[in-house]
Amino acid sequence: MLGSAEFGDTTVIADLEAGIGTLTRLADASIDIAVVVVEATPKSIDVGARAAAVARERGIGRVVVVANRARGGDDLARLRAAFPDTELVAVPDDPAIVAAERDGLAPLDTAPDAPAVRALVGLARSLA
Amino acid sequence: MRVAFVGKGGAGKSAIAGTFARLLARAGGPVLAIDSDPMPGLAHSLGVEVTDAPIPDDAVTERREGEEGPRFRLREGLTPVEAVERYAVRGPDGVRFLQFGKLRGPAWALAGSQFAFREIVAGLPDDGWSLVGDLPGGTRQAFFGWGSYARTVLVVVEPTAKSLLSARRLARLALGERPPERVVALANKIRGPADVDLVARRSGLDVVGAVPWDEALAEAERQGLPPVDAAPDSAAVAAVVSLLERLNEEQTR
């Protein structure tokens, strides 16, 4: 669908399955930006690095790494080292997100001023 | 013992499966940790240094044109038990670690290894290895029989709406044509009794254990170390010990 439908001016945000399977099967030029969400664990960094590499091989021009549940400078330093020369946006570890997830509610509605939500608002603005 | 851990992505399957496999191996008997996730994860939780260990091409033969059967088979004369001896990576506490490799591009690159993997796992004799499986997040592999070696399927469930929804879907594994002996829930990242109650009420499954939210386990994950080594005295590892004891006890009953 991403590769064949005509979306016009509509912004399409696709939440792909974990891993890189869907990314490898996307039709050429079907997305403009690949947002790779990683945590500061070796498992997540390894998967994120594979996803970023596939996105670049597929010719997706802009890869943005979101450092999710970042707890401070150490986490960000680790992620910057793992993704050099890549745009990186930090989303802090935030109990408001945990609470919203537990309740099955949208964090943007339940905690619009929480630090993690503000970081995501900033990400959305930077991509728009 | 033959178990498989399934659940939504991020629920904690690999950390728990790796810990469970190590503890089971310490109790004696050969343990095979089975990793069918095309992305890395379980190796870190087990303490195996190799993340990508596909079964090599020379372990399989490809079906010839006009021939019946699967596209790839283990090469003639190579039994599943021999294949484990050859290709399962040796880990700490004597655990062996079998996987079909990890993706870096299109899935077809691992096709031969995937066929071999499934043939090996399906062909292991009942009285040999204890099997501890870690499936990728979601429902797809589980419903396509990738965990069919397991007698007990453990659905790892966080007390969140999304994780509970996945658990309810996975509960239907018990209704399949060749279901496992049982499908049960393991509550994870629990912050209080209400969370366990929520998992019990909303997953539709019997809850056989509850692993608390544990900073020590989270830190082990951040360091890429097996919880059983980095946080042996943590509450989360203690909960996996209890789970193992419970399953052992139920098995001998």
Coordinates of N, CA and C in Angstrom, one line a residue, chain B residues 16-190:
Chain B
I16 N 13.8 -13.5 30.0 CA 13.3 -14.6 30.8 C 13.7 -16.0 30.2
A17 N 13.6 -16.1 28.9 CA 13.9 -17.4 28.3 C 15.4 -17.7 28.6
G18 N 16.3 -16.7 28.4 CA 17.7 -16.9 28.6 C 18.0 -17.3 30.1
T19 N 17.3 -16.6 31.0 CA 17.5 -16.9 32.4 C 17.0 -18.3 32.7
F20 N 15.9 -18.6 32.2 CA 15.2 -19.9 32.4 C 16.1 -21.1 31.9
A21 N 16.7 -20.9 30.7 CA 17.5 -21.9 30.1 C 18.8 -22.1 30.9
R22 N 19.4 -21.0 31.4 CA 20.6 -21.2 32.2 C 20.3 -21.9 33.5
L23 N 19.2 -21.5 34.2 CA 18.9 -22.1 35.5 C 18.6 -23.6 35.3
L24 N 17.9 -23.9 34.2 CA 17.5 -25.3 33.9 C 18.8 -26.1 33.7
A25 N 19.8 -25.6 33.0 CA 21.0 -26.3 32.7 C 21.8 -26.5 34.0
R26 N 21.8 -25.5 34.9 CA 22.5 -25.7 36.1 C 21.9 -26.9 36.9
A27 N 20.6 -27.1 36.7 CA 20.0 -28.2 37.5 C 20.4 -29.6 36.9
G28 N 21.1 -29.6 35.8 CA 21.5 -30.8 35.2 C 20.7 -31.2 34.0
G29 N 21.4 -32.0 33.1 CA 20.7 -32.4 31.9 C 20.9 -31.4 30.7
P30 N 21.0 -31.9 29.5 CA 21.3 -31.1 28.4 C 20.1 -30.1 28.1
V31 N 20.4 -28.9 27.8 CA 19.4 -27.9 27.5 C 19.7 -27.2 26.2
L32 N 18.7 -27.2 25.3 CA 18.9 -26.5 24.0 C 18.0 -25.3 24.0
A33 N 18.7 -24.1 23.9 CA 17.9 -22.8 23.8 C 17.7 -22.6 22.3
I34 N 16.4 -22.5 22.0 CA 16.0 -22.4 20.6 C 15.5 -21.0 20.3
D35 N 16.2 -20.3 19.3 CA 15.9 -18.9 19.0 C 15.4 -18.8 17.6
S36 N 14.1 -18.5 17.4 CA 13.6 -18.4 16.1 C 13.3 -17.0 15.7
D37 N 13.9 -16.0 16.5 CA 13.7 -14.6 16.1 C 14.7 -14.2 15.1
P38 N 14.3 -13.7 14.0 CA 15.3 -13.3 13.0 C 16.1 -12.0 13.4
M39 N 15.8 -11.5 14.6 CA 16.6 -10.4 15.1 C 17.3 -10.8 16.4
P40 N 18.5 -10.2 16.7 CA 19.2 -10.7 17.8 C 18.5 -10.3 19.1
G41 N 18.9 -11.1 20.2 CA 18.3 -10.9 21.5 C 18.7 -11.9 22.5
L42 N 18.3 -13.2 22.2 CA 18.5 -14.2 23.2 C 19.9 -14.5 23.6
A43 N 20.8 -14.3 22.6 CA 22.2 -14.5 22.8 C 22.8 -13.7 24.0
H44 N 22.3 -12.4 24.0 CA 22.8 -11.6 25.1 C 22.3 -12.1 26.5
S45 N 21.0 -12.5 26.5 CA 20.4 -12.9 27.8 C 21.0 -14.3 28.3
L46 N 21.5 -15.1 27.3 CA 22.1 -16.3 27.7 C 23.5 -16.2 28.1
G47 N 24.2 -15.2 27.5 CA 25.6 -15.0 27.7 C 26.4 -15.7 26.6
V48 N 25.9 -15.8 25.4 CA 26.6 -16.4 24.3 C 27.1 -15.2 23.5
E49 N 28.4 -15.3 23.1 CA 29.0 -14.1 22.5 C 28.7 -14.0 21.0
V50 N 28.3 -15.1 20.4 CA 28.0 -15.0 19.0 C 26.5 -14.7 18.8
T51 N 26.3 -13.6 18.1 CA 24.8 -13.2 17.8 C 24.3 -13.9 16.5
D52 N 25.1 -14.0 15.5 CA 24.7 -14.5 14.2 C 25.3 -15.9 14.0
A53 N 24.5 -16.9 14.1 CA 25.1 -18.3 13.9 C 24.2 -19.1 13.1
P54 N 24.1 -18.8 11.8 CA 23.2 -19.6 10.9 C 23.7 -21.0 10.7
I55 N 22.8 -21.9 10.4 CA 23.2 -23.3 10.1 C 23.8 -23.2 8.7
P56 N 25.0 -23.7 8.5 CA 25.7 -23.5 7.2 C 25.0 -24.1 6.0
D57 N 25.2 -23.6 4.8 CA 24.6 -24.1 3.6 C 24.9 -25.6 3.4
D58 N 26.1 -26.0 3.8 CA 26.5 -27.4 3.5 C 25.7 -28.4 4.4
A59 N 24.9 -27.9 5.3 CA 24.1 -28.8 6.1 C 22.9 -29.3 5.4
V60 N 22.5 -28.6 4.3 CA 21.2 -28.9 3.6 C 21.5 -29.2 2.2
T61 N 20.5 -29.9 1.6 CA 20.4 -30.1 0.2 C 19.1 -29.5 -0.3
E62 N 19.2 -28.9 -1.5 CA 18.0 -28.3 -2.1 C 17.2 -29.3 -2.9
R63 N 15.9 -29.2 -2.9 CA 15.1 -30.1 -3.6 C 15.4 -29.9 -5.1
R64 N 15.5 -31.1 -5.8 CA 15.7 -31.0 -7.3 C 14.4 -30.8 -8.0
E65 N 14.5 -30.3 -9.2 CA 13.2 -30.0 -10.0 C 12.4 -31.3 -10.1
G66 N 11.2 -31.2 -9.9 CA 10.3 -32.3 -10.1 C 10.2 -33.2 -8.8
E67 N 11.1 -32.9 -7.8 CA 11.1 -33.7 -6.6 C 10.0 -33.2 -5.7
E68 N 9.4 -34.1 -4.8 CA 8.4 -33.7 -3.8 C 9.1 -33.3 -2.6
G69 N 8.3 -32.6 -1.7 CA 8.8 -32.4 -0.3 C 9.3 -30.9 -0.2
P70 N 9.8 -30.7 1.0 CA 10.3 -29.3 1.3 C 11.4 -28.9 0.4
R71 N 11.6 -27.5 0.3 CA 12.6 -27.0 -0.6 C 14.0 -27.4 -0.2
F72 N 14.3 -27.4 1.1 CA 15.6 -27.8 1.7 C 15.4 -28.9 2.7
R73 N 16.3 -29.8 2.7 CA 16.3 -30.9 3.8 C 17.7 -30.9 4.3
L74 N 17.8 -31.4 5.6 CA 19.2 -31.8 6.1 C 19.8 -32.7 5.2
R75 N 21.1 -32.6 4.9 CA 21.8 -33.4 3.9 C 21.7 -34.9 4.4
E76 N 21.7 -35.8 3.5 CA 21.6 -37.2 3.8 C 22.6 -37.7 4.8
G77 N 22.1 -38.4 5.8 CA 23.0 -38.9 6.8 C 23.2 -38.0 8.0
L78 N 22.7 -36.7 7.9 CA 22.9 -35.8 9.1 C 21.6 -35.8 9.9
T79 N 21.7 -36.4 11.1 CA 20.5 -36.5 11.9 C 20.3 -35.2 12.7
P80 N 19.1 -34.9 13.2 CA 18.9 -33.7 14.0 C 19.8 -33.7 15.3
V81 N 20.0 -34.8 15.9 CA 20.9 -34.8 17.1 C 22.3 -34.5 16.7
E82 N 22.8 -35.0 15.6 CA 24.2 -34.7 15.1 C 24.2 -33.2 14.7
A83 N 23.2 -32.7 14.1 CA 23.2 -31.3 13.7 C 23.3 -30.4 14.9
V84 N 22.6 -30.7 16.0 CA 22.7 -29.9 17.3 C 24.2 -30.0 17.7
E85 N 24.8 -31.2 17.7 CA 26.2 -31.3 18.2 C 27.1 -30.4 17.4
R86 N 26.8 -30.3 16.1 CA 27.7 -29.6 15.2 C 27.4 -28.1 15.2
Y87 N 26.1 -27.7 15.2 CA 25.8 -26.3 14.8 C 25.3 -25.5 16.0
A88 N 24.9 -26.1 17.1 CA 24.4 -25.3 18.2 C 25.6 -24.8 19.0
V89 N 25.6 -23.5 19.2 CA 26.7 -22.8 19.9 C 26.8 -23.2 21.3
R90 N 28.0 -23.4 21.8 CA 28.1 -23.7 23.3 C 28.1 -22.5 24.1
G91 N 27.2 -22.5 25.1 CA 27.1 -21.3 26.0 C 27.4 -21.7 27.4
P92 N 27.3 -20.7 28.4 CA 27.6 -21.0 29.8 C 26.7 -22.0 30.4
D93 N 27.2 -22.6 31.4 CA 26.4 -23.7 32.1 C 26.1 -24.9 31.2
G94 N 26.7 -25.0 30.1 CA 26.5 -26.1 29.2 C 25.3 -26.0 28.3
V95 N 24.7 -24.8 28.3 CA 23.5 -24.6 27.4 C 24.0 -24.6 26.0
R96 N 23.2 -25.2 25.1 CA 23.5 -25.1 23.7 C 22.5 -24.2 23.1
F97 N 22.9 -23.5 22.0 CA 22.1 -22.4 21.5 C 21.9 -22.6 20.0
L98 N 20.7 -22.8 19.6 CA 20.4 -23.1 18.2 C 19.6 -21.9 17.6
Q99 N 20.0 -21.5 16.4 CA 19.3 -20.4 15.7 C 19.5 -20.6 14.2
F100 N 18.7 -19.9 13.4 CA 18.8 -20.0 12.0 C 19.6 -18.8 11.4
G101 N 20.2 -18.0 12.3 CA 20.8 -16.8 11.8 C 20.0 -15.6 12.0
K102 N 20.6 -14.5 11.7 CA 19.9 -13.2 12.0 C 19.9 -12.4 10.7
L103 N 18.7 -11.7 10.4 CA 18.6 -11.0 9.2 C 19.4 -9.7 9.1
R104 N 20.0 -9.5 8.0 CA 20.6 -8.2 7.7 C 20.0 -7.6 6.4
G105 N 19.2 -8.4 5.8 CA 18.6 -8.0 4.5 C 17.4 -8.9 4.3
P106 N 17.1 -9.2 3.0 CA 15.9 -10.0 2.7 C 16.0 -11.4 3.3
A107 N 14.8 -11.9 3.7 CA 14.7 -13.2 4.4 C 15.2 -14.4 3.6
W108 N 15.1 -14.3 2.3 CA 15.5 -15.5 1.5 C 16.9 -15.9 1.7
A109 N 17.7 -15.0 2.2 CA 19.1 -15.3 2.4 C 19.3 -16.4 3.5
L110 N 18.3 -16.6 4.3 CA 18.4 -17.5 5.4 C 17.5 -18.8 5.2
A111 N 17.0 -18.9 4.0 CA 16.0 -20.0 3.7 C 16.5 -21.3 4.0
G112 N 17.7 -21.7 3.5 CA 18.2 -23.0 3.8 C 18.4 -23.3 5.3
S113 N 18.9 -22.3 6.0 CA 19.1 -22.4 7.4 C 17.8 -22.5 8.2
Q114 N 16.8 -21.8 7.7 CA 15.4 -21.9 8.4 C 14.8 -23.3 8.2
F115 N 14.9 -23.9 7.0 CA 14.4 -25.2 6.8 C 15.1 -26.2 7.7
A116 N 16.4 -26.1 7.7 CA 17.2 -27.0 8.5 C 16.9 -26.9 10.0
F117 N 16.7 -25.6 10.4 CA 16.4 -25.4 11.8 C 15.1 -26.1 12.2
R118 N 14.1 -25.9 11.4 CA 12.8 -26.5 11.7 C 12.8 -28.1 11.7
E119 N 13.6 -28.6 10.8 CA 13.7 -30.1 10.7 C 14.5 -30.6 11.9
I120 N 15.5 -29.8 12.3 CA 16.3 -30.3 13.5 C 15.4 -30.3 14.8
V121 N 14.7 -29.2 15.0 CA 13.9 -29.0 16.2 C 12.8 -30.1 16.2
A122 N 12.1 -30.3 15.0 CA 11.0 -31.3 15.0 C 11.5 -32.7 15.2
G123 N 12.8 -32.9 14.9 CA 13.3 -34.3 14.9 C 14.1 -34.7 16.1
L124 N 14.2 -33.8 17.1 CA 14.9 -34.2 18.3 C 14.1 -35.2 19.1
P125 N 14.7 -36.2 19.6 CA 14.0 -37.2 20.4 C 13.4 -36.7 21.7
D126 N 12.3 -37.3 22.1 CA 11.6 -36.8 23.3 C 12.5 -36.9 24.6
D127 N 13.3 -37.9 24.7 CA 14.0 -38.2 25.9 C 15.4 -37.6 26.0
G128 N 15.7 -36.7 25.1 CA 17.1 -36.2 25.1 C 17.1 -34.8 25.7
W129 N 17.1 -33.8 24.9 CA 17.3 -32.4 25.3 C 16.0 -31.8 26.0
S130 N 16.3 -31.0 27.0 CA 15.2 -30.1 27.4 C 15.3 -28.9 26.4
L131 N 14.1 -28.5 26.0 CA 14.0 -27.4 25.0 C 13.4 -26.1 25.6
V132 N 14.1 -25.0 25.3 CA 13.6 -23.7 25.8 C 13.6 -22.8 24.6
G133 N 12.4 -22.4 24.2 CA 12.3 -21.6 22.9 C 11.9 -20.2 23.2
D134 N 12.5 -19.3 22.3 CA 12.2 -17.9 22.4 C 11.7 -17.5 21.0
L135 N 10.4 -17.2 20.9 CA 9.8 -16.8 19.6 C 9.9 -15.3 19.5
P136 N 9.8 -14.8 18.2 CA 9.8 -13.4 18.1 C 8.5 -12.8 18.6
G137 N 8.4 -11.5 18.8 CA 7.2 -10.9 19.3 C 6.1 -11.0 18.3
G138 N 4.8 -11.1 18.9 CA 3.7 -11.2 18.0 C 3.1 -12.6 18.0
T139 N 2.2 -12.8 17.0 CA 1.4 -14.0 17.0 C 1.8 -14.9 15.8
R140 N 2.5 -14.3 14.8 CA 2.6 -15.0 13.5 C 3.3 -16.3 13.6
Q141 N 4.6 -16.3 14.1 CA 5.3 -17.5 14.2 C 4.6 -18.6 15.0
A142 N 4.1 -18.1 16.2 CA 3.4 -19.1 17.1 C 2.3 -19.8 16.3
F143 N 1.5 -19.1 15.5 CA 0.4 -19.7 14.8 C 0.8 -20.5 13.6
F144 N 2.0 -20.3 13.1 CA 2.5 -21.1 12.0 C 3.4 -22.3 12.5
G145 N 3.3 -22.6 13.8 CA 3.8 -23.8 14.3 C 5.3 -23.8 14.7
W146 N 5.9 -22.6 14.8 CA 7.3 -22.5 15.1 C 7.6 -22.9 16.5
G147 N 6.6 -23.0 17.4 CA 6.8 -23.4 18.7 C 6.2 -24.7 19.0
S148 N 6.0 -25.5 18.0 CA 5.2 -26.8 18.2 C 6.0 -27.8 18.9
Y149 N 7.3 -27.6 19.1 CA 8.1 -28.5 19.9 C 7.7 -28.4 21.4
A150 N 7.0 -27.4 21.8 CA 6.8 -27.1 23.3 C 5.6 -27.8 23.8
R151 N 5.7 -28.4 24.9 CA 4.5 -28.9 25.6 C 3.8 -27.8 26.4
T152 N 4.6 -26.9 26.9 CA 4.0 -25.8 27.6 C 4.4 -24.5 26.9
V153 N 3.4 -23.7 26.5 CA 3.7 -22.4 25.9 C 3.4 -21.4 27.0
L154 N 4.4 -20.6 27.2 CA 4.3 -19.5 28.2 C 4.2 -18.2 27.5
V155 N 3.0 -17.6 27.7 CA 2.8 -16.2 27.2 C 3.3 -15.2 28.2
V156 N 4.3 -14.5 27.8 CA 4.9 -13.4 28.7 C 4.0 -12.2 28.5
V157 N 3.4 -11.7 29.6 CA 2.4 -10.6 29.5 C 2.8 -9.5 30.4
E158 N 2.9 -8.3 29.9 CA 3.0 -7.1 30.7 C 1.6 -6.6 31.1
P159 N 1.5 -5.9 32.2 CA 0.1 -5.4 32.5 C -0.2 -4.1 31.7
T160 N -0.2 -4.2 30.4 CA -0.6 -3.1 29.6 C -1.7 -3.6 28.6
A161 N -2.5 -2.7 28.1 CA -3.6 -3.0 27.3 C -3.1 -3.7 26.0
K162 N -2.0 -3.3 25.4 CA -1.5 -3.9 24.2 C -1.0 -5.3 24.4
S163 N -0.2 -5.5 25.5 CA 0.3 -6.8 25.8 C -0.8 -7.8 26.1
L164 N -1.8 -7.3 26.8 CA -2.9 -8.2 27.2 C -3.7 -8.6 25.9
L165 N -3.8 -7.7 25.0 CA -4.5 -8.0 23.7 C -3.8 -9.1 23.0
S166 N -2.4 -9.0 22.9 CA -1.6 -10.0 22.3 C -1.8 -11.3 23.0
A167 N -1.8 -11.3 24.3 CA -2.0 -12.5 25.1 C -3.3 -13.2 24.8
R168 N -4.4 -12.4 24.7 CA -5.7 -13.0 24.4 C -5.7 -13.7 23.1
R169 N -5.0 -13.1 22.1 CA -4.9 -13.8 20.8 C -4.0 -15.1 20.9
L170 N -2.9 -15.0 21.6 CA -2.1 -16.1 21.7 C -2.7 -17.3 22.5
A171 N -3.7 -16.9 23.4 CA -4.4 -17.9 24.2 C -5.1 -18.9 23.2
R172 N -5.4 -18.4 22.0 CA -6.1 -19.3 21.1 C -5.2 -20.4 20.5
L173 N -3.9 -20.4 20.8 CA -3.0 -21.5 20.5 C -3.6 -22.8 21.0
A174 N -4.3 -22.7 22.1 CA -4.8 -23.9 22.8 C -5.9 -24.5 22.0
L175 N -6.5 -23.8 21.0 CA -7.6 -24.3 20.2 C -7.2 -24.8 18.9
G176 N -5.9 -24.8 18.6 CA -5.4 -25.3 17.3 C -5.6 -26.8 17.0
E177 N -5.2 -27.2 15.8 CA -5.3 -28.6 15.5 C -4.5 -29.5 16.3
R178 N -3.2 -29.1 16.5 CA -2.3 -29.8 17.4 C -1.8 -28.9 18.5
P179 N -2.6 -28.7 19.4 CA -2.3 -27.7 20.5 C -1.2 -28.2 21.4
P180 N -0.5 -27.3 22.1 CA 0.4 -27.8 23.1 C -0.4 -28.3 24.3
E181 N 0.3 -29.0 25.2 CA -0.5 -29.5 26.4 C -1.1 -28.4 27.1
R182 N -0.4 -27.3 27.2 CA -1.1 -26.1 27.9 C -0.5 -24.8 27.5
V183 N -1.3 -23.8 27.5 CA -0.9 -22.4 27.2 C -1.2 -21.6 28.5
V184 N -0.1 -21.0 29.1 CA -0.3 -20.3 30.4 C 0.4 -19.0 30.3
A185 N 0.0 -18.1 31.2 CA 0.6 -16.8 31.2 C 1.7 -16.6 32.3
L186 N 2.7 -15.9 31.9 CA 3.7 -15.5 32.9 C 3.7 -13.9 32.9
A187 N 3.2 -13.4 34.1 CA 3.1 -11.9 34.2 C 4.5 -11.4 34.4
N188 N 4.8 -10.3 33.6 CA 6.2 -9.7 33.7 C 6.1 -8.2 34.0
K189 N 7.1 -7.6 34.5 CA 7.2 -6.2 34.8 C 6.1 -5.8 35.8
I190 N 5.9 -6.6 36.8 CA 4.8 -6.5 37.7 C 5.2 -5.5 38.8

